[in-house]
Amino acid sequence: MKRDQIFEFFRRLAEDNPSPETELEFGNTYQLLVAVTLSAQATDVGVNKATRRLFELIKTPAQMVALGEAGLKEHIKTIGLFNTKAKNVIALSEILVRDYGGEVPDDRDALTELPGVGRKTANVVMNCAFGAETFAVDTHIFRVGNRTGLAKGKTPLAVEQQLEKKVPQPFRLGAHHWLILHGRYICKARTPECWRCPVADLCGYKPKTPAPKGKAKAA
């Protein structure tokens, strides 16, 4: 995808959704960190169901440590890998209390040193909480980047590096949200809905999916 096409790609996504946001529910930066950590190999919908009651009770790392691993498991047992995630959340909460005064550091390297926090999670927190122009490459962004030709790469890091290089202003801050939402609702894994895609003519994906009977094609 060429530079002018990339600009138009994001311009159209921005026109459809001027203020994109994560679909995870949270009340502060610490809750965001916990929610993103829990969201690995889980849906945002599933995480939100599990954390609504949890976040009413737990708003700080110290409160999470006091809740304990067993208490946390009771709240998140509907989420995949909840045993490991509970252990990591308690461990990272202990570190935040001990080393950061209960605050979430606004540094990606510091975040990735926390238990259960990978580069993707750190990028989400940096973007959503601290306004950093980061690109959190999940399965949706990896698929959209490669399928469309926007940012091709064999690994999430390779796709992230391509996005870092190619995404222009004023779209850098919201880019990963637009791509996630696009992958989640239109450019789906099994059957992309090309017939209603606002950027289909810019996309390098050849076998475009036709509209089902009775469905109108995107203008």
PDB file of C-alpha atoms in Angstrom:
ATOM      1  CA  MET A   1       0.000   0.000   0.000  1.00  0.00           C
ATOM      2  CA  LYS A   2       1.460   3.351  -1.064  1.00  0.00           C
ATOM      3  CA  ARG A   3       1.758   6.431   1.125  1.00  0.00           C
ATOM      4  CA  ASP A   4      -1.237   8.279  -0.325  1.00  0.00           C
ATOM      5  CA  GLN A   5      -3.333   5.112  -0.073  1.00  0.00           C
ATOM      6  CA  ILE A   6      -2.369   4.679   3.585  1.00  0.00           C
ATOM      7  CA  PHE A   7      -3.427   8.234   4.357  1.00  0.00           C
ATOM      8  CA  GLU A   8      -6.763   7.669   2.634  1.00  0.00           C
ATOM      9  CA  PHE A   9      -7.166   4.309   4.396  1.00  0.00           C
ATOM     10  CA  PHE A  10      -6.987   5.929   7.832  1.00  0.00           C
ATOM     11  CA  ARG A  11      -8.909   9.023   6.740  1.00  0.00           C
ATOM     12  CA  ARG A  12     -11.915   6.858   5.896  1.00  0.00           C
ATOM     13  CA  LEU A  13     -11.686   4.826   9.111  1.00  0.00           C
ATOM     14  CA  ALA A  14     -11.432   8.078  11.066  1.00  0.00           C
ATOM     15  CA  GLU A  15     -14.424   9.521   9.243  1.00  0.00           C
ATOM     16  CA  ASP A  16     -16.499   6.503  10.277  1.00  0.00           C
ATOM     17  CA  ASN A  17     -15.275   6.636  13.889  1.00  0.00           C
ATOM     18  CA  PRO A  18     -13.658   9.982  14.838  1.00  0.00           C
ATOM     19  CA  SER A  19     -12.850   9.035  18.454  1.00  0.00           C
ATOM     20  CA  PRO A  20     -11.897   5.351  18.624  1.00  0.00           C
ATOM     21  CA  GLU A  21     -11.394   3.816  22.060  1.00  0.00           C
ATOM     22  CA  THR A  22     -10.621   0.435  23.559  1.00  0.00           C
ATOM     23  CA  GLU A  23     -13.703  -1.677  24.279  1.00  0.00           C
ATOM     24  CA  LEU A  24     -12.260  -2.756  27.618  1.00  0.00           C
ATOM     25  CA  GLU A  25     -13.962  -1.132  30.596  1.00  0.00           C
ATOM     26  CA  PHE A  26     -11.813   0.509  33.289  1.00  0.00           C
ATOM     27  CA  GLY A  27     -11.859   3.422  35.704  1.00  0.00           C
ATOM     28  CA  ASN A  28      -8.170   4.251  36.073  1.00  0.00           C
ATOM     29  CA  THR A  29      -4.759   3.357  34.670  1.00  0.00           C
ATOM     30  CA  TYR A  30      -4.209   0.473  37.072  1.00  0.00           C
ATOM     31  CA  GLN A  31      -7.552  -1.110  36.137  1.00  0.00           C
ATOM     32  CA  LEU A  32      -6.641  -0.683  32.469  1.00  0.00           C
ATOM     33  CA  LEU A  33      -3.382  -2.544  33.038  1.00  0.00           C
ATOM     34  CA  VAL A  34      -5.225  -5.374  34.781  1.00  0.00           C
ATOM     35  CA  ALA A  35      -7.917  -5.552  32.094  1.00  0.00           C
ATOM     36  CA  VAL A  36      -5.415  -5.723  29.243  1.00  0.00           C
ATOM     37  CA  THR A  37      -3.382  -8.353  31.089  1.00  0.00           C
ATOM     38  CA  LEU A  38      -6.542 -10.434  31.510  1.00  0.00           C
ATOM     39  CA  SER A  39      -7.535  -9.982  27.862  1.00  0.00           C
ATOM     40  CA  ALA A  40      -4.776 -12.193  26.439  1.00  0.00           C
ATOM     41  CA  GLN A  41      -6.467 -15.042  24.515  1.00  0.00           C
ATOM     42  CA  ALA A  42      -9.846 -13.766  25.721  1.00  0.00           C
ATOM     43  CA  THR A  43     -12.486 -11.422  24.342  1.00  0.00           C
ATOM     44  CA  ASP A  44     -13.021  -7.896  25.605  1.00  0.00           C
ATOM     45  CA  VAL A  45     -16.656  -8.804  26.235  1.00  0.00           C
ATOM     46  CA  GLY A  46     -15.638 -11.710  28.443  1.00  0.00           C
ATOM     47  CA  VAL A  47     -13.094  -9.625  30.348  1.00  0.00           C
ATOM     48  CA  ASN A  48     -15.614  -6.831  30.933  1.00  0.00           C
ATOM     49  CA  LYS A  49     -18.151  -9.286  32.365  1.00  0.00           C
ATOM     50  CA  ALA A  50     -15.555 -10.571  34.814  1.00  0.00           C
ATOM     51  CA  THR A  51     -14.109  -7.217  35.839  1.00  0.00           C
ATOM     52  CA  ARG A  52     -17.249  -5.127  36.390  1.00  0.00           C
ATOM     53  CA  ARG A  53     -17.766  -6.394  39.919  1.00  0.00           C
ATOM     54  CA  LEU A  54     -14.020  -6.721  40.531  1.00  0.00           C
ATOM     55  CA  PHE A  55     -13.354  -3.091  39.613  1.00  0.00           C
ATOM     56  CA  GLU A  56     -16.146  -1.890  41.872  1.00  0.00           C
ATOM     57  CA  LEU A  57     -14.150  -3.358  44.749  1.00  0.00           C
ATOM     58  CA  ILE A  58     -10.542  -3.069  43.565  1.00  0.00           C
ATOM     59  CA  LYS A  59      -9.165   0.252  42.344  1.00  0.00           C
ATOM     60  CA  THR A  60      -5.514   0.119  43.467  1.00  0.00           C
ATOM     61  CA  PRO A  61      -2.650  -2.383  43.471  1.00  0.00           C
ATOM     62  CA  ALA A  62      -2.689  -2.452  47.291  1.00  0.00           C
ATOM     63  CA  GLN A  63      -6.346  -3.456  47.290  1.00  0.00           C
ATOM     64  CA  MET A  64      -5.570  -6.219  44.776  1.00  0.00           C
ATOM     65  CA  VAL A  65      -2.755  -7.554  46.936  1.00  0.00           C
ATOM     66  CA  ALA A  66      -5.123  -7.559  49.915  1.00  0.00           C
ATOM     67  CA  LEU A  67      -7.734  -9.452  47.855  1.00  0.00           C
ATOM     68  CA  GLY A  68      -5.159 -12.142  47.170  1.00  0.00           C
ATOM     69  CA  GLU A  69      -4.780 -14.723  44.448  1.00  0.00           C
ATOM     70  CA  ALA A  70      -7.649 -16.948  45.603  1.00  0.00           C
ATOM     71  CA  GLY A  71     -10.007 -13.982  45.856  1.00  0.00           C
ATOM     72  CA  LEU A  72      -9.048 -12.744  42.402  1.00  0.00           C
ATOM     73  CA  LYS A  73      -9.617 -16.178  40.888  1.00  0.00           C
ATOM     74  CA  GLU A  74     -13.209 -16.133  42.069  1.00  0.00           C
ATOM     75  CA  HIS A  75     -13.798 -12.976  40.039  1.00  0.00           C
ATOM     76  CA  ILE A  76     -11.994 -14.032  36.854  1.00  0.00           C
ATOM     77  CA  LYS A  77     -12.630 -17.797  36.692  1.00  0.00           C
ATOM     78  CA  THR A  78     -14.748 -17.365  33.552  1.00  0.00           C
ATOM     79  CA  ILE A  79     -11.682 -16.048  31.666  1.00  0.00           C
ATOM     80  CA  GLY A  80      -9.277 -18.413  29.924  1.00  0.00           C
ATOM     81  CA  LEU A  81      -5.968 -19.117  31.690  1.00  0.00           C
ATOM     82  CA  PHE A  82      -7.361 -17.495  34.838  1.00  0.00           C
ATOM     83  CA  ASN A  83      -5.004 -19.341  37.186  1.00  0.00           C
ATOM     84  CA  THR A  84      -1.871 -17.982  35.523  1.00  0.00           C
ATOM     85  CA  LYS A  85      -3.425 -14.546  35.031  1.00  0.00           C
ATOM     86  CA  ALA A  86      -4.413 -14.292  38.695  1.00  0.00           C
ATOM     87  CA  LYS A  87      -0.869 -15.163  39.753  1.00  0.00           C
ATOM     88  CA  ASN A  88       0.572 -12.537  37.388  1.00  0.00           C
ATOM     89  CA  VAL A  89      -1.864  -9.798  38.421  1.00  0.00           C
ATOM     90  CA  ILE A  90      -1.098 -10.295  42.101  1.00  0.00           C
ATOM     91  CA  ALA A  91       2.661 -10.358  41.373  1.00  0.00           C
ATOM     92  CA  LEU A  92       2.592  -7.196  39.242  1.00  0.00           C
ATOM     93  CA  SER A  93       0.430  -5.468  41.860  1.00  0.00           C
ATOM     94  CA  GLU A  94       2.994  -6.298  44.546  1.00  0.00           C
ATOM     95  CA  ILE A  95       5.739  -4.790  42.375  1.00  0.00           C
ATOM     96  CA  LEU A  96       3.715  -1.622  41.739  1.00  0.00           C
ATOM     97  CA  VAL A  97       3.196  -1.185  45.481  1.00  0.00           C
ATOM     98  CA  ARG A  98       6.817  -1.940  46.349  1.00  0.00           C
ATOM     99  CA  ASP A  99       8.675  -0.148  43.558  1.00  0.00           C
ATOM    100  CA  TYR A 100       6.329   2.470  42.109  1.00  0.00           C
ATOM    101  CA  GLY A 101       4.332   3.809  45.029  1.00  0.00           C
ATOM    102  CA  GLY A 102       1.203   2.092  43.742  1.00  0.00           C
ATOM    103  CA  GLU A 103       1.356   3.943  40.402  1.00  0.00           C
ATOM    104  CA  VAL A 104       1.593   2.450  36.903  1.00  0.00           C
ATOM    105  CA  PRO A 105       4.863   3.561  35.251  1.00  0.00           C
ATOM    106  CA  ASP A 106       4.562   5.519  32.007  1.00  0.00           C
ATOM    107  CA  ASP A 107       7.469   3.659  30.456  1.00  0.00           C
ATOM    108  CA  ARG A 108       7.108   0.718  28.082  1.00  0.00           C
ATOM    109  CA  ASP A 109      10.299  -1.009  29.200  1.00  0.00           C
ATOM    110  CA  ALA A 110       9.262  -0.783  32.843  1.00  0.00           C
ATOM    111  CA  LEU A 111       5.830  -2.139  32.001  1.00  0.00           C
ATOM    112  CA  THR A 112       7.181  -5.134  30.081  1.00  0.00           C
ATOM    113  CA  GLU A 113       9.234  -6.121  33.133  1.00  0.00           C
ATOM    114  CA  LEU A 114       6.007  -6.695  35.084  1.00  0.00           C
ATOM    115  CA  PRO A 115       4.738 -10.312  35.307  1.00  0.00           C
ATOM    116  CA  GLY A 116       2.285 -11.149  32.539  1.00  0.00           C
ATOM    117  CA  VAL A 117       2.854  -7.879  30.678  1.00  0.00           C
ATOM    118  CA  GLY A 118       4.161  -8.291  27.141  1.00  0.00           C
ATOM    119  CA  ARG A 119       4.905  -5.687  24.527  1.00  0.00           C
ATOM    120  CA  LYS A 120       1.317  -5.643  23.232  1.00  0.00           C
ATOM    121  CA  THR A 121      -0.131  -5.014  26.698  1.00  0.00           C
ATOM    122  CA  ALA A 122       2.460  -2.328  27.394  1.00  0.00           C
ATOM    123  CA  ASN A 123       1.655  -0.618  24.085  1.00  0.00           C
ATOM    124  CA  VAL A 124      -2.066  -0.552  24.900  1.00  0.00           C
ATOM    125  CA  VAL A 125      -1.419   1.013  28.309  1.00  0.00           C
ATOM    126  CA  MET A 126       1.027   3.544  26.876  1.00  0.00           C
ATOM    127  CA  ASN A 127      -1.502   4.533  24.212  1.00  0.00           C
ATOM    128  CA  CYS A 128      -4.750   4.543  26.196  1.00  0.00           C
ATOM    129  CA  ALA A 129      -3.438   5.867  29.511  1.00  0.00           C
ATOM    130  CA  PHE A 130      -0.509   8.058  28.537  1.00  0.00           C
ATOM    131  CA  GLY A 131      -1.309   9.179  24.985  1.00  0.00           C
ATOM    132  CA  ALA A 132       1.738   7.558  23.396  1.00  0.00           C
ATOM    133  CA  GLU A 133       1.721   6.837  19.667  1.00  0.00           C
ATOM    134  CA  THR A 134       2.165   3.090  20.057  1.00  0.00           C
ATOM    135  CA  PHE A 135       0.841   0.218  17.967  1.00  0.00           C
ATOM    136  CA  ALA A 136      -0.410  -2.763  19.944  1.00  0.00           C
ATOM    137  CA  VAL A 137      -0.433  -5.627  17.447  1.00  0.00           C
ATOM    138  CA  ASP A 138      -2.978  -8.274  18.391  1.00  0.00           C
ATOM    139  CA  THR A 139      -4.381 -11.000  16.134  1.00  0.00           C
ATOM    140  CA  HIS A 140      -6.768  -8.530  14.478  1.00  0.00           C
ATOM    141  CA  ILE A 141      -4.088  -5.986  13.608  1.00  0.00           C
ATOM    142  CA  PHE A 142      -1.701  -8.716  12.493  1.00  0.00           C
ATOM    143  CA  ARG A 143      -4.367 -10.043  10.122  1.00  0.00           C
ATOM    144  CA  VAL A 144      -5.472  -6.626   8.817  1.00  0.00           C
ATOM    145  CA  GLY A 145      -1.906  -5.443   8.320  1.00  0.00           C
ATOM    146  CA  ASN A 146      -0.965  -8.487   6.274  1.00  0.00           C
ATOM    147  CA  ARG A 147      -4.249  -9.016   4.434  1.00  0.00           C
ATOM    148  CA  THR A 148      -4.648  -5.423   3.242  1.00  0.00           C
ATOM    149  CA  GLY A 149      -0.982  -4.840   2.485  1.00  0.00           C
ATOM    150  CA  LEU A 150      -0.878  -1.943   4.951  1.00  0.00           C
ATOM    151  CA  ALA A 151       1.836  -3.493   7.112  1.00  0.00           C
ATOM    152  CA  LYS A 152       3.146  -6.916   6.186  1.00  0.00           C
ATOM    153  CA  GLY A 153       5.236  -8.972   8.562  1.00  0.00           C
ATOM    154  CA  LYS A 154       5.752 -12.535   9.736  1.00  0.00           C
ATOM    155  CA  THR A 155       5.627 -11.596  13.419  1.00  0.00           C
ATOM    156  CA  PRO A 156       3.627  -9.096  15.495  1.00  0.00           C
ATOM    157  CA  LEU A 157       6.826  -7.110  16.090  1.00  0.00           C
ATOM    158  CA  ALA A 158       7.517  -6.918  12.359  1.00  0.00           C
ATOM    159  CA  VAL A 159       3.982  -5.608  11.732  1.00  0.00           C
ATOM    160  CA  GLU A 160       4.385  -3.117  14.589  1.00  0.00           C
ATOM    161  CA  GLN A 161       7.625  -1.842  13.068  1.00  0.00           C
ATOM    162  CA  GLN A 162       5.935  -1.406   9.697  1.00  0.00           C
ATOM    163  CA  LEU A 163       3.083   0.549  11.276  1.00  0.00           C
ATOM    164  CA  GLU A 164       5.569   2.677  13.185  1.00  0.00           C
ATOM    165  CA  LYS A 165       7.221   3.530   9.900  1.00  0.00           C
ATOM    166  CA  LYS A 166       4.134   3.991   7.720  1.00  0.00           C
ATOM    167  CA  VAL A 167       1.221   5.434   9.723  1.00  0.00           C
ATOM    168  CA  PRO A 168       1.041   9.201   9.143  1.00  0.00           C
ATOM    169  CA  GLN A 169      -0.210  12.020  11.310  1.00  0.00           C
ATOM    170  CA  PRO A 170      -2.873  12.832  12.386  1.00  0.00           C
ATOM    171  CA  PHE A 171      -3.773   9.138  12.647  1.00  0.00           C
ATOM    172  CA  ARG A 172      -0.961   7.703  14.756  1.00  0.00           C
ATOM    173  CA  LEU A 173      -2.628   7.971  18.155  1.00  0.00           C
ATOM    174  CA  GLY A 174      -5.854   6.243  17.094  1.00  0.00           C
ATOM    175  CA  ALA A 175      -4.415   3.871  14.482  1.00  0.00           C
ATOM    176  CA  HIS A 176      -4.323   0.694  16.543  1.00  0.00           C
ATOM    177  CA  HIS A 177      -7.918   1.223  17.720  1.00  0.00           C
ATOM    178  CA  TRP A 178      -9.181   1.678  14.162  1.00  0.00           C
ATOM    179  CA  LEU A 179      -7.325  -1.423  13.005  1.00  0.00           C
ATOM    180  CA  ILE A 180      -8.555  -3.586  15.899  1.00  0.00           C
ATOM    181  CA  LEU A 181     -12.161  -2.518  15.390  1.00  0.00           C
ATOM    182  CA  HIS A 182     -11.853  -2.984  11.637  1.00  0.00           C
ATOM    183  CA  GLY A 183     -10.512  -6.502  12.146  1.00  0.00           C
ATOM    184  CA  ARG A 184     -13.072  -7.351  14.802  1.00  0.00           C
ATOM    185  CA  TYR A 185     -16.184  -6.229  12.929  1.00  0.00           C
ATOM    186  CA  ILE A 186     -15.406  -6.086   9.183  1.00  0.00           C
ATOM    187  CA  CYS A 187     -12.083  -7.661   8.186  1.00  0.00           C
ATOM    188  CA  LYS A 188     -12.905 -10.858  10.083  1.00  0.00           C
ATOM    189  CA  ALA A 189     -10.644 -13.889  10.139  1.00  0.00           C
ATOM    190  CA  ARG A 190     -12.776 -16.474   8.362  1.00  0.00           C
ATOM    191  CA  THR A 191     -15.079 -14.365   6.222  1.00  0.00           C
ATOM    192  CA  PRO A 192     -14.090 -10.734   5.776  1.00  0.00           C
ATOM    193  CA  GLU A 193     -17.090  -8.568   4.962  1.00  0.00           C
ATOM    194  CA  CYS A 194     -15.467  -6.872   1.985  1.00  0.00           C
ATOM    195  CA  TRP A 195     -18.861  -5.937   0.574  1.00  0.00           C
ATOM    196  CA  ARG A 196     -19.365  -3.370   3.357  1.00  0.00           C
ATOM    197  CA  CYS A 197     -15.740  -2.347   3.872  1.00  0.00           C
ATOM    198  CA  PRO A 198     -15.037   1.389   3.524  1.00  0.00           C
ATOM    199  CA  VAL A 199     -11.464   0.759   2.365  1.00  0.00           C
ATOM    200  CA  ALA A 200     -11.997  -2.252   0.070  1.00  0.00           C
ATOM    201  CA  ASP A 201     -10.696  -0.439  -3.020  1.00  0.00           C
ATOM    202  CA  LEU A 202      -7.413   0.331  -1.221  1.00  0.00           C
ATOM    203  CA  CYS A 203      -6.931  -3.214   0.035  1.00  0.00           C
ATOM    204  CA  GLY A 204      -4.582  -5.720  -1.581  1.00  0.00           C
ATOM    205  CA  TYR A 205      -6.746  -8.715  -0.665  1.00  0.00           C
ATOM    206  CA  LYS A 206      -7.774 -10.254  -3.984  1.00  0.00           C
ATOM    207  CA  PRO A 207     -10.654 -12.701  -3.344  1.00  0.00           C
ATOM    208  CA  LYS A 208     -13.069  -9.998  -2.142  1.00  0.00           C
ATOM    209  CA  THR A 209     -16.081 -11.420  -0.334  1.00  0.00           C
ATOM    210  CA  PRO A 210     -19.341 -10.671  -2.169  1.00  0.00           C
ATOM    211  CA  ALA A 211     -22.388  -9.349  -0.384  1.00  0.00           C
ATOM    212  CA  PRO A 212     -24.836 -11.991   0.877  1.00  0.00           C
ATOM    213  CA  LYS A 213     -28.222 -11.997  -0.780  1.00  0.00           C
ATOM    214  CA  GLY A 214     -30.345  -9.137   0.442  1.00  0.00           C
ATOM    215  CA  LYS A 215     -27.366  -7.141   1.730  1.00  0.00           C
ATOM    216  CA  ALA A 216     -26.445  -3.831   0.153  1.00  0.00           C
ATOM    217  CA  LYS A 217     -22.882  -3.278  -0.998  1.00  0.00           C
ATOM    218  CA  ALA A 218     -20.859  -0.499   0.705  1.00  0.00           C
ATOM    219  CA  ALA A 219     -20.995   2.814  -1.117  1.00  0.00           C
TER     220      ALA A 219
END
